[in-house]
Tab-separated table of C-alpha atoms and ligand atoms in Angstrom:
chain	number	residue	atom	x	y	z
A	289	UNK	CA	-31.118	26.610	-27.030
A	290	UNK	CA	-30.524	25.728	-30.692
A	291	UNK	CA	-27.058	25.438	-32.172
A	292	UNK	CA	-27.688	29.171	-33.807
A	293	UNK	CA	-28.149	30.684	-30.244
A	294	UNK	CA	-24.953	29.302	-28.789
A	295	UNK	CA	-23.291	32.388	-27.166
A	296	UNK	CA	-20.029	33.488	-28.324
A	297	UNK	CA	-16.882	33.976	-26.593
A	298	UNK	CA	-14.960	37.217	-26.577
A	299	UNK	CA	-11.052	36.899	-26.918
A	300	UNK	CA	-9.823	35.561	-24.212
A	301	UNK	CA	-13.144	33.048	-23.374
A	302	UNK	CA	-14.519	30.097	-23.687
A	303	UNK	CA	-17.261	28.555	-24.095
A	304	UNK	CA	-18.381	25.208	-22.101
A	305	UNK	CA	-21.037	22.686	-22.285
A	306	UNK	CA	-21.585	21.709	-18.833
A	307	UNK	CA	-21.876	17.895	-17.751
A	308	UNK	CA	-21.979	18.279	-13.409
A	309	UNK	CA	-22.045	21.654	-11.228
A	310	UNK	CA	-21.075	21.629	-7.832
A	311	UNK	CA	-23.284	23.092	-5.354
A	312	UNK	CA	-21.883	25.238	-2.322
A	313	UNK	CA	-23.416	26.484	0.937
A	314	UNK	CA	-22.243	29.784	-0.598
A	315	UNK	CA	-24.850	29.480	-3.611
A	316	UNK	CA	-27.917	29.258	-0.819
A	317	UNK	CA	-26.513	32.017	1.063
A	318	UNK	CA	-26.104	34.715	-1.052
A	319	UNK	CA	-29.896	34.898	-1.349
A	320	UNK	CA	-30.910	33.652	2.373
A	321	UNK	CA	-29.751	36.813	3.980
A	322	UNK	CA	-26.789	34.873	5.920
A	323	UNK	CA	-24.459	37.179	4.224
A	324	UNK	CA	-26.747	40.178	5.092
A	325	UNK	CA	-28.307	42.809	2.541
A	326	UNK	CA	-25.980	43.570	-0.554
A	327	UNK	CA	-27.114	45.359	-3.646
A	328	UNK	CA	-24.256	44.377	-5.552
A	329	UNK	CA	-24.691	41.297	-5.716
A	330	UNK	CA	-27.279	41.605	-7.729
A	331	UNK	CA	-28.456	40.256	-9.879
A	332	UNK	CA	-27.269	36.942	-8.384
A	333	UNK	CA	-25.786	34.346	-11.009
A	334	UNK	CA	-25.424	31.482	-8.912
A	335	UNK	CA	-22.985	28.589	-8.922
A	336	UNK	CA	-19.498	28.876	-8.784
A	337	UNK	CA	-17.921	25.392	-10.118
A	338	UNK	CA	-18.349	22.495	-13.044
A	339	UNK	CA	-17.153	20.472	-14.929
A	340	UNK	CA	-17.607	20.142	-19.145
A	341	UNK	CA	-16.589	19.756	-22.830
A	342	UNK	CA	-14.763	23.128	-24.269
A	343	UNK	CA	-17.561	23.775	-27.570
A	344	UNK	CA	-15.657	26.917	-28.346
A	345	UNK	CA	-12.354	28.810	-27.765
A	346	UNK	CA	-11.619	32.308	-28.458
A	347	UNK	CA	-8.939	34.203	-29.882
A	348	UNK	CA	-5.969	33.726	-27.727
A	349	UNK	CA	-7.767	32.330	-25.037
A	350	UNK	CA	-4.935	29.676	-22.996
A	351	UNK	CA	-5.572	28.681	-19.303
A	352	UNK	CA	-3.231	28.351	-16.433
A	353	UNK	CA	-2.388	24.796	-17.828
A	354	UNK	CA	-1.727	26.027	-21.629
A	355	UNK	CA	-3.743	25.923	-24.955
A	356	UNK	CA	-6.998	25.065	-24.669
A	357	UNK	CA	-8.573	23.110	-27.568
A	358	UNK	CA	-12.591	22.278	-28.831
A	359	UNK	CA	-13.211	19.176	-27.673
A	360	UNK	CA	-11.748	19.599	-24.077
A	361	UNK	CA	-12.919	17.575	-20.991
A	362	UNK	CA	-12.624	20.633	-18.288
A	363	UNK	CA	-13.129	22.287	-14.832
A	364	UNK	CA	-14.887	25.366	-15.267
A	365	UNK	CA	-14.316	28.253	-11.931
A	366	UNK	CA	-15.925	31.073	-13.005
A	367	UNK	CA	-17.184	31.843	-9.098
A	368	UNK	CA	-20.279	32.436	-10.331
A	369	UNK	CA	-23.054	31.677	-13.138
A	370	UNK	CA	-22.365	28.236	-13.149
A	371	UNK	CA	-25.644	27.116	-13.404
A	372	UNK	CA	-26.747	26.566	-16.757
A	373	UNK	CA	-25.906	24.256	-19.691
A	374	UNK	CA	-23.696	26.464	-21.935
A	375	UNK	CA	-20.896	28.639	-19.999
A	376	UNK	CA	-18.754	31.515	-21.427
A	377	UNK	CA	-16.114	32.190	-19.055
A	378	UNK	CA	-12.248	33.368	-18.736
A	379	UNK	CA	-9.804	30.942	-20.097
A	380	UNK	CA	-8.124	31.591	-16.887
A	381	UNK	CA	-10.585	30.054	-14.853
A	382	UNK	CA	-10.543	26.672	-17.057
A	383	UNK	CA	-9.007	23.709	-16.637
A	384	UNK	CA	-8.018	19.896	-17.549
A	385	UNK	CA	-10.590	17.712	-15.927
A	386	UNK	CA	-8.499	15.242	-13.645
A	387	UNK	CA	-9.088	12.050	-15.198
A	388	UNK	CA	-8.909	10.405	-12.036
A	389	UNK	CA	-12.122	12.110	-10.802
A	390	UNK	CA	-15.854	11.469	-12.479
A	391	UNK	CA	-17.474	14.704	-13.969
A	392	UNK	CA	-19.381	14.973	-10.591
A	393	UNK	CA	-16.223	15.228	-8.689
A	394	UNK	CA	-14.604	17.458	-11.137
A	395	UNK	CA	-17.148	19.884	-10.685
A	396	UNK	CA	-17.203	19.625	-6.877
A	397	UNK	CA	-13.074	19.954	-6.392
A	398	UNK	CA	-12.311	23.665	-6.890
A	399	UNK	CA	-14.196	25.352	-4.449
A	400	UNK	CA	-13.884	23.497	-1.201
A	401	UNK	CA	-10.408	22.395	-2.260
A	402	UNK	CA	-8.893	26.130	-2.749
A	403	UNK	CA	-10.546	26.965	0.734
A	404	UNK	CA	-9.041	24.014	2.349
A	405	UNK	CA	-5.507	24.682	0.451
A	406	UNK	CA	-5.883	28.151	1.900
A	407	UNK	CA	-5.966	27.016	5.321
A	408	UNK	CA	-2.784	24.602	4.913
A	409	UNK	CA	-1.114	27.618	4.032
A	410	UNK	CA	-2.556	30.582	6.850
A	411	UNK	CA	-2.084	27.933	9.374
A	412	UNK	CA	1.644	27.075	8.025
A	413	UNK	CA	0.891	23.107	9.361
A	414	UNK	CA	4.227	21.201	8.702
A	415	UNK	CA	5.037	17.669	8.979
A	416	UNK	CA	5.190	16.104	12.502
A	417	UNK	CA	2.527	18.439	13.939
A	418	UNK	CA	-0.947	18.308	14.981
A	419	UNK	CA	-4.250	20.315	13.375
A	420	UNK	CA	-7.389	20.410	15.172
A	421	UNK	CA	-9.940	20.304	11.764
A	422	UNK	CA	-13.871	20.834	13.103
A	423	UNK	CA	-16.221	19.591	10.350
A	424	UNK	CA	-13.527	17.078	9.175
A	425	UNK	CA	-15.956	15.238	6.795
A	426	UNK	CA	-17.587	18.104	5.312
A	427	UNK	CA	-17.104	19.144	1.845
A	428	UNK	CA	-14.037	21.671	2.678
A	429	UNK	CA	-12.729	18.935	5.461
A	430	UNK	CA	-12.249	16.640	3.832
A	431	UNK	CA	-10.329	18.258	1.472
A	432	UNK	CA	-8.227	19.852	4.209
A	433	UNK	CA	-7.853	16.053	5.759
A	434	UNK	CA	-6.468	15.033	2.535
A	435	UNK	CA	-4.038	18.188	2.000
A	436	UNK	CA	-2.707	17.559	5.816
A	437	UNK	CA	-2.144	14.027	5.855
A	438	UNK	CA	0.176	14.544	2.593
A	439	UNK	CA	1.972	16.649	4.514
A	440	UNK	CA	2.512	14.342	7.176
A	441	UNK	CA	0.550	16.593	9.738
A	442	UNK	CA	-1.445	14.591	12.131
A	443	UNK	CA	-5.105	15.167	11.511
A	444	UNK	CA	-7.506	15.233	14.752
A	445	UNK	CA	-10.873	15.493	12.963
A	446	UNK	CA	-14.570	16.249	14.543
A	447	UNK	CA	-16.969	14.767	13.032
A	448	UNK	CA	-20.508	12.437	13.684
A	449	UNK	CA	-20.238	9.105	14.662
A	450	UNK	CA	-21.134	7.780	11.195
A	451	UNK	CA	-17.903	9.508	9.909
A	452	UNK	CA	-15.087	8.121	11.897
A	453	UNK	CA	-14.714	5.106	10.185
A	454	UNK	CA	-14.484	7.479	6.267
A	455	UNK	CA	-12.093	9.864	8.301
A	456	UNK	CA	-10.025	7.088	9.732
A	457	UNK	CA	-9.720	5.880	6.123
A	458	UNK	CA	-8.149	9.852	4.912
A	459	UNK	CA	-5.300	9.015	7.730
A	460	UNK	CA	-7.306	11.208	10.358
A	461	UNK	CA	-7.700	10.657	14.058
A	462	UNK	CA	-11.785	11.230	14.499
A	463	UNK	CA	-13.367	12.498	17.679
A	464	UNK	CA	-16.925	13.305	18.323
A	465	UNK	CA	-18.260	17.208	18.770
A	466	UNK	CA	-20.451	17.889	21.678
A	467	UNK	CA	-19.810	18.552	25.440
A	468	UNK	CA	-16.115	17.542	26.694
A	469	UNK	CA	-14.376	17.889	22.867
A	470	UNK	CA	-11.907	19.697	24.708
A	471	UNK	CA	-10.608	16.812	27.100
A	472	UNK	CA	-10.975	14.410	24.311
A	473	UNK	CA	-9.066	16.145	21.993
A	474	UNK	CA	-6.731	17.083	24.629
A	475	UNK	CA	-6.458	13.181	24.927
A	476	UNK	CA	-5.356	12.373	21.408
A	477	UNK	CA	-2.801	15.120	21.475
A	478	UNK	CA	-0.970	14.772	24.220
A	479	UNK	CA	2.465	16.280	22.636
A	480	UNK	CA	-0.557	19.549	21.797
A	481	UNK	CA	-2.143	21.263	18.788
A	482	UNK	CA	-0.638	23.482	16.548
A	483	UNK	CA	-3.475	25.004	14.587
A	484	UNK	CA	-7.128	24.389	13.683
A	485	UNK	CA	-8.857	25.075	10.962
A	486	UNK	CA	-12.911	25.782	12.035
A	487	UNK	CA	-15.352	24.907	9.021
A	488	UNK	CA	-18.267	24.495	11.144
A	489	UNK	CA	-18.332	28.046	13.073
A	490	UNK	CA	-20.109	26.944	16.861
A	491	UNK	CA	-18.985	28.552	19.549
A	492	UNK	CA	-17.626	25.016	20.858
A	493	UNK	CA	-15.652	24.570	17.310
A	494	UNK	CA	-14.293	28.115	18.365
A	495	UNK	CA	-13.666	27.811	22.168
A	496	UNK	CA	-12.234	24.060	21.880
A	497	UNK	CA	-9.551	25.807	18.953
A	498	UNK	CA	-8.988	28.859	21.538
A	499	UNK	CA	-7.716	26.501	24.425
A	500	UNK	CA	-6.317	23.788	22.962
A	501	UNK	CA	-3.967	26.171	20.248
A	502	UNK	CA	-1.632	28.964	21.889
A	503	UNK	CA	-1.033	30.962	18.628
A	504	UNK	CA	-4.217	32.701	17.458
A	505	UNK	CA	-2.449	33.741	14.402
A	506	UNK	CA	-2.698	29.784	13.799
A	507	UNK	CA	-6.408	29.445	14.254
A	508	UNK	CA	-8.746	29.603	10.769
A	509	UNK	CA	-12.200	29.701	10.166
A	510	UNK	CA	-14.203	29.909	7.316
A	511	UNK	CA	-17.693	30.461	9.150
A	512	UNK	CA	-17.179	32.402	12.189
A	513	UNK	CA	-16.866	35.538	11.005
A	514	UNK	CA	-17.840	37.385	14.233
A	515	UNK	CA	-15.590	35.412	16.534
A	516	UNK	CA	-12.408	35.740	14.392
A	517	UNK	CA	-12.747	39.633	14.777
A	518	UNK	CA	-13.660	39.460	18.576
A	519	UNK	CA	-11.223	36.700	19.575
A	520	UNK	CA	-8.711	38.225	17.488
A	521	UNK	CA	-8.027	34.724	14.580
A	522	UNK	CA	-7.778	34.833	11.444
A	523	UNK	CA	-10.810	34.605	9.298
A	524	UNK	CA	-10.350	33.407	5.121
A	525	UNK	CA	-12.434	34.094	2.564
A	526	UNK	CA	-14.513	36.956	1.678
A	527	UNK	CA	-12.851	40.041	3.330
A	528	UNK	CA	-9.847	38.877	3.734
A	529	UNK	CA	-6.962	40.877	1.376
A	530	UNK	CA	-4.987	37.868	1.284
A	531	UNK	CA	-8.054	34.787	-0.085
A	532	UNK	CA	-7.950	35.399	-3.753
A	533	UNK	CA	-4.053	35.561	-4.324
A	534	UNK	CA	-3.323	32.534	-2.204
A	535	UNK	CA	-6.776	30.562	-3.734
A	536	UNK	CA	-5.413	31.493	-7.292
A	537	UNK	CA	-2.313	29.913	-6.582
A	538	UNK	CA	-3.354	26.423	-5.341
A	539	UNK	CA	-5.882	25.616	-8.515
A	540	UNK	CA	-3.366	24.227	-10.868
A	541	UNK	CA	-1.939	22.091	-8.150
A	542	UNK	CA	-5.194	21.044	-6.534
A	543	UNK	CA	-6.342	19.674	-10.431
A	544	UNK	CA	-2.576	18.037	-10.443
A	545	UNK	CA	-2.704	16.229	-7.475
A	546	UNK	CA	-6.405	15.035	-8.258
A	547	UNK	CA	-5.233	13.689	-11.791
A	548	UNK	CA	-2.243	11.542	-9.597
A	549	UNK	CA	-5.251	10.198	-8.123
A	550	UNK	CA	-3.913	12.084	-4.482
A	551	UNK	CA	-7.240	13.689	-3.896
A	552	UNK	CA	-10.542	12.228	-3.795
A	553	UNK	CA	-13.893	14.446	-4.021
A	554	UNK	CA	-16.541	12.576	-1.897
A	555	UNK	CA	-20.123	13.202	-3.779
A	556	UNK	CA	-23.059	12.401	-1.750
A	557	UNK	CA	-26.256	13.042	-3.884
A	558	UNK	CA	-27.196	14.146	-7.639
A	559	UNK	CA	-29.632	16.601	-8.844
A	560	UNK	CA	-31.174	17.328	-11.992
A	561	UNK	CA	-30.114	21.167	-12.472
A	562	UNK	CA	-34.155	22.164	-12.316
A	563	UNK	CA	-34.105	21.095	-8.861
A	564	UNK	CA	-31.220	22.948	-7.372
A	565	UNK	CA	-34.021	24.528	-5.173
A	566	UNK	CA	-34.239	20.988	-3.900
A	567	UNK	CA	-30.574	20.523	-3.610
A	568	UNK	CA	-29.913	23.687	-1.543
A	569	UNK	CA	-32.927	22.874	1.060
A	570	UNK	CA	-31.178	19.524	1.732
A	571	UNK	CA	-28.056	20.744	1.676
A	572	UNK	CA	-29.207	23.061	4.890
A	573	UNK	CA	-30.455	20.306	6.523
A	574	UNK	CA	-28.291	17.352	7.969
A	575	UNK	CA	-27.391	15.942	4.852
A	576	UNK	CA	-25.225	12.520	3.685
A	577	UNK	CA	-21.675	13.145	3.400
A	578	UNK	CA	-20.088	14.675	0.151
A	579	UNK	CA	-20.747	17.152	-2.152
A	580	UNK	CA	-24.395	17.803	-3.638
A	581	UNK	CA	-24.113	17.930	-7.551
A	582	UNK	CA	-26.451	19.589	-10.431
A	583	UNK	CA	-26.620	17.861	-13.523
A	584	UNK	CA	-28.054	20.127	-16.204
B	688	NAP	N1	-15.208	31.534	3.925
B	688	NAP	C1	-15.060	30.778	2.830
B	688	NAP	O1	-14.297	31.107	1.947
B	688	NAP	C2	-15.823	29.496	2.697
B	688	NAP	C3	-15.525	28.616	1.651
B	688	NAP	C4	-16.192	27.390	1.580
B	688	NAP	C5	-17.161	27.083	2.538
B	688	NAP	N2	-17.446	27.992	3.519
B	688	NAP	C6	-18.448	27.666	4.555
B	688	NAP	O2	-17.936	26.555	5.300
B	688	NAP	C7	-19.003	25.776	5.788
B	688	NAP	C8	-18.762	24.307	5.454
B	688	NAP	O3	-18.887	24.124	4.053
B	688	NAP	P1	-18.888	22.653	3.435
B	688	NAP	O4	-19.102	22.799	1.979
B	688	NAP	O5	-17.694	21.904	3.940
B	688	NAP	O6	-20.231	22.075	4.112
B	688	NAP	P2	-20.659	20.569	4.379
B	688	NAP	O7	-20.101	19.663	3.332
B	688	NAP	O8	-22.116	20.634	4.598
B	688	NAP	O9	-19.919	20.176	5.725
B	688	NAP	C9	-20.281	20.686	6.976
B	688	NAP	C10	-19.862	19.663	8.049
B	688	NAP	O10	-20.158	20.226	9.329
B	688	NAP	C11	-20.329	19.144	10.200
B	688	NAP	N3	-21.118	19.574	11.362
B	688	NAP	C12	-22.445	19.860	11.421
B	688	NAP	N4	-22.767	20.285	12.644
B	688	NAP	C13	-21.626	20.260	13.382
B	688	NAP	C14	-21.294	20.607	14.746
B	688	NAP	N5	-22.218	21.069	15.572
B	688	NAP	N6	-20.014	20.478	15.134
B	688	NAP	C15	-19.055	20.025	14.282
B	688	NAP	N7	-19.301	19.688	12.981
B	688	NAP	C16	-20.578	19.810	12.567
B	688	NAP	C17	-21.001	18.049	9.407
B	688	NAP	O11	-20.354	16.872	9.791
B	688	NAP	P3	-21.091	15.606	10.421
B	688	NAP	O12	-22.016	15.064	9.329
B	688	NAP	O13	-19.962	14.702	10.727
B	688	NAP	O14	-21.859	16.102	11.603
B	688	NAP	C18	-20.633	18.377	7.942
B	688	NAP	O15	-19.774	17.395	7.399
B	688	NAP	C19	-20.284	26.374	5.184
B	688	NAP	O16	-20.870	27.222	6.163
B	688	NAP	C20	-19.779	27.203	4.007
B	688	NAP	O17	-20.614	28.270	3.676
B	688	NAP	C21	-16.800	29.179	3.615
């Protein structure tokens, strides 16, 4: 695109030069029919998150964190249409890049880390208890880990054997998934579990969190959407009323506590941002740990 052809923004906008775009489950799934047939989705604009200089600001256009300014190292969270190389979006959804973080992790922070804030808060962990986290070093776990452990909740997180020593290193207590998670985790909590938070959505990730937590109203996923309604737990995300106004409220101090340097973004793989078809057949594969970034 030449320099004549750079879009505009309206009042209220701005305009973005990307550097890194993170890359969700979410952005393979709205087209591989895991979310079913929806017409109003389309036409997709994929990508929900990056990270990227501010080319333009329009009139009276201020995010969450105050005046934006050309020249601006940002996150960018429009939800969707990050994938390109020049972004117009809301000033509301902009904000200072954490310095502590690379552009790659910047642009891999807001998504996983809202979800994970979300669950801190639905489960209502507190300091001196116990959460059950399945999928601990995933993208959103991690997250979560790092958001409990603050706290001074004590993290039991399931995880592959190649993780326990990266999960032991966030403050967590790992344990293998597979047949007998129950006992085992039964084992490391033997004063119990308050809540889990499911990011992985098997029935075992399900069952273990139904018998080892008493309060269902205490038991979050983010996957098993089907379960939660069944088994009568609480399910975050799309469909839920409650997602967007408890999300919105934890950006500004996710981006905060990244720029003290108290939250780390694990990236596992770049991408040139022609080959995100590449990146999202990995990413449904077993895949390294971390987040899978586009550069454009
Ligand atoms: N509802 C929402 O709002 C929302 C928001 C964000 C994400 N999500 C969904 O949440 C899921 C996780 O997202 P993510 O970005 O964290 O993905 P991710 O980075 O790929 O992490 C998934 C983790 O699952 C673990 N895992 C794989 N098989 C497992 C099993 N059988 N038992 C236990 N753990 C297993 C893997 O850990 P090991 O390598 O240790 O096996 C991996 O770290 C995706 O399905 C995504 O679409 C939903």
């Amino acid at each position: 695109m030449s320099e004549e052809e750079l879009p505009v923004p309206a009042p209220g906008q701005v305009l973005v030069e990307m550097r890194a775009i993170g890359v969700n489950p979410i952005d393979y799934k709205l087209y591989s029919g895991a979310l079913g047939a929806n017409e109003s989705r389309l036409p997709l604009h994929l990508g929900a998150e990056g990270s990227g200089v501010v080319l333009e600001v329009g009139a009276n256009a201020a995010g969450p964190a105050g005046p934006i300014s050309v020249g601006d190292e940002v996150i960018a969270y429009p939800g969707e249409g990050a994938y390109t190389r020049r972004l117009v979006l809301p000033a509301d959804y902009v904000f200072p890049r954490p310095k502590a973080l690379s552009w790659e992790q910047s642009a891999g922070l807001m998504l996983a880390g809202t979800t994970a804030a979300e669950a801190m808060v639905v489960t209502g962990v507190v300091d001196g208890e116990t959460l059950l986290i399945h999928g601990a070093a995933g993208g959103v776990g991690s997250l979560a880990v790092q958001l409990a452990v603050a706290k001074g909740v004590t993290v039991i997180g399931t995880a592959a054997e190649s993780n326990h020593e990266f999960l032991r290193g966030l403050g967590a207590i790992p344990v293998v998934y597979g047949d007998g998670l129950e006992s085992r985790v039964r084992a490391l909590a033997p004063n119990g579990v308050a809540a889990a938070f499911d990011t992985v959505g098997t029935d075992e990730a399900v069952d273990v969190s139904l018998a080892v937590v008493a309060d269902r109203k205490r038991i979050v996923t983010i996957v098993a959407f089907g379960r939660a309604q069944r088994d009568g737990f609480v399910a975050i995300g799309a469909g839920n009323p409650d997602t967007p106004r408890i999300r919105k409220a934890a950006r500004l101090g996710l981006v905060e506590a990244a720029g003290a340097g108290k939250l780390d973004v694990v990236v596992a793989k770049t991408f040139p941002l022609e080959e995100a078809a590449r990146a999202h057949a990995e990413l449904q594969r077993p895949h390294p740990r971390g987040k899978f970034i586009l550069i454009p």
